[in-house]
mmCIF file of C-alpha atoms in Angstrom:
data_model
loop_
_atom_site.group_PDB
_atom_site.id
_atom_site.type_symbol
_atom_site.label_atom_id
_atom_site.label_comp_id
_atom_site.label_asym_id
_atom_site.label_seq_id
_atom_site.Cartn_x
_atom_site.Cartn_y
_atom_site.Cartn_z
ATOM 1 C CA PRO E 1 -0.392 -0.024 -0.049
ATOM 2 C CA GLY E 2 1.246 3.402 -1.120
ATOM 3 C CA MET E 3 4.082 2.107 -3.219
ATOM 4 C CA TYR E 4 3.884 2.055 -6.884
ATOM 5 C CA ASP E 5 5.936 0.094 -9.405
ATOM 6 C CA TRP E 6 5.444 1.848 -12.598
ATOM 7 C CA THR E 7 8.191 -0.307 -14.572
ATOM 8 C CA ARG E 8 5.827 -2.436 -16.470
ATOM 9 C CA PRO E 9 3.471 0.888 -17.582
ATOM 10 C CA ASP E 10 6.186 2.668 -18.368
ATOM 11 C CA GLN E 11 7.023 -0.215 -20.918
ATOM 12 C CA VAL E 12 3.936 -0.680 -22.060
ATOM 13 C CA LEU E 13 3.442 2.605 -22.689
ATOM 14 C CA ALA E 14 7.066 3.369 -24.588
ATOM 15 C CA ARG E 15 6.058 0.751 -26.914
ATOM 16 C CA PHE E 16 2.695 2.069 -27.588
ATOM 17 C CA GLU E 17 3.817 5.773 -28.253
ATOM 18 C CA GLN E 18 6.879 4.046 -30.689
ATOM 19 C CA ALA E 19 3.922 1.816 -32.705
ATOM 20 C CA GLY E 20 1.840 5.471 -32.684
ATOM 21 C CA ILE E 21 -0.773 3.332 -30.783
ATOM 22 C CA GLN E 22 -2.837 5.958 -28.281
ATOM 23 C CA TRP E 23 -3.167 3.957 -24.949
ATOM 24 C CA PHE E 24 -6.654 4.171 -23.674
ATOM 25 C CA PRO E 25 -6.038 2.406 -19.872
ATOM 26 C CA VAL E 26 -8.482 1.572 -17.793
ATOM 27 C CA LEU E 27 -8.051 2.528 -13.808
ATOM 28 C CA SER E 28 -9.187 -0.774 -11.722
ATOM 29 C CA PHE E 29 -8.994 -1.531 -8.549
ATOM 30 C CA GLY E 30 -7.548 -4.266 -6.429
ATOM 31 C CA ALA E 31 -3.958 -4.637 -6.577
ATOM 32 C CA SER E 32 -2.651 -8.185 -7.473
ATOM 33 C CA GLY E 33 -2.619 -10.329 -4.127
ATOM 34 C CA ALA E 34 -5.143 -7.913 -2.590
ATOM 35 C CA GLU E 35 -8.049 -10.108 -1.143
ATOM 36 C CA ASN E 36 -10.674 -8.495 -2.712
ATOM 37 C CA ARG E 37 -10.360 -7.048 -6.153
ATOM 38 C CA GLU E 38 -13.420 -4.221 -6.294
ATOM 39 C CA PRO E 39 -13.396 -1.209 -3.396
ATOM 40 C CA THR E 40 -15.586 -2.570 -0.627
ATOM 41 C CA SER E 41 -17.790 -0.115 0.782
ATOM 42 C CA GLY E 42 -15.074 0.978 3.510
ATOM 43 C CA SER E 43 -13.824 4.465 2.823
ATOM 44 C CA ALA E 44 -9.917 3.070 3.654
ATOM 45 C CA ASP E 45 -10.495 1.033 0.328
ATOM 46 C CA ILE E 46 -11.922 3.730 -1.696
ATOM 47 C CA ASP E 47 -9.384 6.419 -0.392
ATOM 48 C CA ARG E 48 -6.347 3.786 -1.509
ATOM 49 C CA PHE E 49 -8.420 3.371 -5.055
ATOM 50 C CA ALA E 50 -8.016 7.286 -5.336
ATOM 51 C CA GLU E 51 -4.768 7.226 -4.033
ATOM 52 C CA PHE E 52 -3.907 5.253 -6.835
ATOM 53 C CA ILE E 53 -5.913 6.997 -9.455
ATOM 54 C CA HIS E 54 -3.861 10.290 -8.790
ATOM 55 C CA GLN E 55 -0.839 8.805 -8.595
ATOM 56 C CA ALA E 56 -1.444 7.220 -12.266
ATOM 57 C CA VAL E 57 -2.776 10.022 -13.862
ATOM 58 C CA SER E 58 -0.335 12.346 -12.460
ATOM 59 C CA ARG E 59 2.426 10.309 -13.736
ATOM 60 C CA TYR E 60 1.477 10.095 -17.286
ATOM 61 C CA ARG E 61 -0.784 12.882 -17.470
ATOM 62 C CA GLU E 62 1.171 14.906 -20.672
ATOM 63 C CA ARG E 63 1.167 11.089 -22.429
ATOM 64 C CA LEU E 64 -2.133 9.936 -21.839
ATOM 65 C CA PRO E 65 -5.338 12.128 -22.354
ATOM 66 C CA PHE E 66 -8.132 9.794 -21.742
ATOM 67 C CA TRP E 67 -8.902 6.991 -18.991
ATOM 68 C CA GLU E 68 -11.519 4.785 -17.742
ATOM 69 C CA LEU E 69 -12.872 4.052 -14.295
ATOM 70 C CA TRP E 70 -14.207 0.680 -13.998
ATOM 71 C CA ILE E 71 -17.347 1.367 -12.348
ATOM 72 C CA GLU E 72 -18.818 -0.772 -14.437
ATOM 73 C CA PRO E 73 -22.357 -1.164 -12.903
ATOM 74 C CA PRO E 74 -23.197 -4.695 -13.922
ATOM 75 C CA LEU E 75 -26.152 -3.937 -16.193
ATOM 76 C CA SER E 76 -26.697 -7.604 -17.784
ATOM 77 C CA GLN E 77 -27.124 -9.301 -15.055
ATOM 78 C CA ASP E 78 -30.338 -11.627 -14.838
ATOM 79 C CA SER E 79 -31.020 -11.128 -11.176
ATOM 80 C CA ASP E 80 -32.898 -8.375 -9.810
ATOM 81 C CA GLN E 81 -30.096 -7.518 -6.631
ATOM 82 C CA ILE E 82 -29.170 -3.776 -8.097
ATOM 83 C CA PRO E 83 -25.663 -3.148 -6.661
ATOM 84 C CA ASP E 84 -25.627 -0.352 -3.997
ATOM 85 C CA PRO E 85 -25.966 3.039 -5.932
ATOM 86 C CA ASP E 86 -24.412 5.176 -3.007
ATOM 87 C CA HIS E 87 -21.715 2.708 -2.975
ATOM 88 C CA GLN E 88 -20.903 2.559 -7.053
ATOM 89 C CA PHE E 89 -21.332 6.827 -6.831
ATOM 90 C CA ALA E 90 -18.861 7.301 -3.976
ATOM 91 C CA VAL E 91 -16.298 5.259 -5.726
ATOM 92 C CA LEU E 92 -16.975 7.100 -9.076
ATOM 93 C CA GLN E 93 -17.425 10.459 -7.286
ATOM 94 C CA VAL E 94 -13.652 9.849 -5.385
ATOM 95 C CA ALA E 95 -12.227 8.390 -8.205
ATOM 96 C CA SER E 96 -13.265 11.529 -10.771
ATOM 97 C CA GLN E 97 -12.497 14.012 -7.996
ATOM 98 C CA ALA E 98 -8.838 12.703 -7.789
ATOM 99 C CA ALA E 99 -8.264 11.836 -11.472
ATOM 100 C CA TRP E 100 -9.210 15.378 -12.536
ATOM 101 C CA ARG E 101 -6.998 17.062 -9.172
ATOM 102 C CA ALA E 102 -3.665 15.190 -11.037
ATOM 103 C CA ASP E 103 -4.990 16.483 -14.500
ATOM 104 C CA PRO E 104 -8.014 19.215 -14.874
ATOM 105 C CA GLY E 105 -7.704 18.374 -18.442
ATOM 106 C CA VAL E 106 -8.583 14.507 -18.335
ATOM 107 C CA ARG E 107 -11.092 12.897 -20.059
ATOM 108 C CA LEU E 108 -12.504 10.314 -18.162
ATOM 109 C CA SER E 109 -14.840 7.260 -19.170
ATOM 110 C CA MET E 110 -17.331 5.937 -17.346
ATOM 111 C CA ALA E 111 -18.034 1.826 -18.295
ATOM 112 C CA VAL E 112 -21.427 0.324 -18.561
ATOM 113 C CA ALA E 113 -21.957 -3.228 -19.876
ATOM 114 C CA VAL E 114 -24.820 -4.280 -22.329
ATOM 115 C CA PRO E 115 -27.022 -5.419 -23.139
ATOM 116 C CA VAL E 116 -28.707 -3.581 -20.526
ATOM 117 C CA SER E 117 -31.484 -5.490 -19.153
ATOM 118 C CA ALA E 118 -34.213 -4.190 -16.961
ATOM 119 C CA THR E 119 -32.104 -5.072 -13.577
ATOM 120 C CA GLY E 120 -29.037 -2.632 -15.363
ATOM 121 C CA ARG E 121 -31.474 0.112 -16.452
ATOM 122 C CA ARG E 122 -32.580 0.562 -13.172
ATOM 123 C CA SER E 123 -28.817 0.408 -11.881
ATOM 124 C CA LEU E 124 -27.772 2.670 -14.116
ATOM 125 C CA GLU E 125 -30.792 5.344 -13.545
ATOM 126 C CA ARG E 126 -30.020 5.215 -9.607
ATOM 127 C CA LEU E 127 -26.287 5.949 -10.582
ATOM 128 C CA PHE E 128 -27.463 9.287 -12.661
ATOM 129 C CA GLN E 129 -30.094 9.982 -10.323
ATOM 130 C CA HIS E 130 -27.092 10.701 -8.081
ATOM 131 C CA GLY E 131 -25.510 12.403 -10.097
ATOM 132 C CA ALA E 132 -23.143 10.345 -11.742
ATOM 133 C CA LEU E 133 -23.607 12.157 -15.042
ATOM 134 C CA GLU E 134 -21.037 15.097 -13.414
ATOM 135 C CA HIS E 135 -18.265 12.356 -12.729
ATOM 136 C CA PHE E 136 -16.891 11.525 -16.489
ATOM 137 C CA ASP E 137 -17.231 12.766 -20.074
ATOM 138 C CA VAL E 138 -18.046 9.408 -21.987
ATOM 139 C CA LEU E 139 -19.690 6.966 -21.870
ATOM 140 C CA GLY E 140 -18.108 3.854 -22.162
ATOM 141 C CA TYR E 141 -20.422 0.867 -23.977
ATOM 142 C CA HIS E 142 -18.879 -2.010 -23.441
ATOM 143 C CA TYR E 143 -20.608 -4.259 -25.963
ATOM 144 C CA TYR E 144 -20.583 -7.875 -25.983
ATOM 145 C CA ARG E 145 -22.844 -10.371 -27.615
ATOM 146 C CA ASP E 146 -23.438 -13.567 -28.587
ATOM 147 C CA SER E 147 -25.415 -12.607 -32.146
ATOM 148 C CA PRO E 148 -24.871 -10.368 -34.616
ATOM 149 C CA PRO E 149 -24.210 -6.730 -33.142
ATOM 150 C CA GLU E 150 -26.186 -4.932 -35.491
ATOM 151 C CA GLN E 151 -29.860 -5.937 -34.633
ATOM 152 C CA ASP E 152 -29.366 -4.538 -31.117
ATOM 153 C CA LEU E 153 -27.007 -1.323 -31.179
ATOM 154 C CA PRO E 154 -29.012 1.488 -31.942
ATOM 155 C CA ALA E 155 -32.312 0.527 -29.882
ATOM 156 C CA GLU E 156 -29.131 0.009 -26.920
ATOM 157 C CA LEU E 157 -28.049 3.510 -27.706
ATOM 158 C CA ALA E 158 -30.896 5.024 -28.092
ATOM 159 C CA LEU E 159 -32.040 4.085 -24.391
ATOM 160 C CA LEU E 160 -28.416 4.610 -23.007
ATOM 161 C CA ARG E 161 -28.790 8.430 -24.555
ATOM 162 C CA ALA E 162 -32.595 8.764 -23.205
ATOM 163 C CA LEU E 163 -31.318 7.853 -19.714
ATOM 164 C CA MET E 164 -28.469 10.209 -20.242
ATOM 165 C CA ALA E 165 -30.350 13.448 -21.210
ATOM 166 C CA ARG E 166 -33.558 12.361 -18.477
ATOM 167 C CA TYR E 167 -30.959 13.017 -15.732
ATOM 168 C CA GLY E 168 -28.411 15.822 -17.213
ATOM 169 C CA THR E 169 -26.653 16.002 -20.414
ATOM 170 C CA VAL E 170 -26.152 13.606 -23.321
ATOM 171 C CA LYS E 171 -22.294 12.368 -23.246
ATOM 172 C CA PRO E 172 -20.668 10.956 -25.904
ATOM 173 C CA VAL E 173 -20.511 7.051 -26.419
ATOM 174 C CA TRP E 174 -17.727 5.473 -27.006
ATOM 175 C CA ILE E 175 -17.567 1.719 -27.584
ATOM 176 C CA THR E 176 -14.129 0.719 -25.488
ATOM 177 C CA GLU E 177 -14.528 -3.156 -24.754
ATOM 178 C CA THR E 178 -16.888 -5.335 -27.638
ATOM 179 C CA GLY E 179 -16.884 -9.314 -28.797
ATOM 180 C CA VAL E 180 -19.001 -11.114 -30.548
ATOM 181 C CA SER E 181 -18.965 -14.804 -30.127
ATOM 182 C CA SER E 182 -17.711 -16.755 -32.895
ATOM 183 C CA GLY E 183 -20.018 -19.708 -31.928
ATOM 184 C CA VAL E 184 -23.663 -20.677 -33.537
ATOM 185 C CA PRO E 185 -26.164 -18.754 -32.485
ATOM 186 C CA PRO E 186 -29.091 -21.057 -30.399
ATOM 187 C CA ASP E 187 -31.635 -19.972 -33.030
ATOM 188 C CA ALA E 188 -29.606 -21.138 -36.228
ATOM 189 C CA ALA E 189 -30.196 -24.772 -35.854
#
């Protein structure tokens, strides 16, 4: 805790820069070897996460203008269990403030997993009700499917934009993760 080894990220960034690739790093919690890979409801864990973000963004502020905050609400779960929006918002708020304190010009993405189920909509809506839209610049759309993506993409983008409009400003949406199964869809047999 409190000690950071930047050797590997420095090497990766140098190689990307040599190849002309813009790196879009994800700020995630849980150092290797940590018991819990997500911030618990304890403020000490959230504070450690914020300190890591501040250190990382400070170190690379001249070289990395975009970062994704891994506050991904589990929007595709089938269960009715909604993550605690107070906790999710607390993590997002502390994380964004730490990044912007390190570099006021940095652009932050908040990740959203899709498909957006009813439970996911409620989860995201509660985050927006808390004021989440003030704590990121871009909505990072994590698009994964086991069927061709073209059929769902327009409706889901419209849903995400409508939710943002209802609670504040419509932010740009970037597809920051994606994948489509190469298997045969169940209804194709």
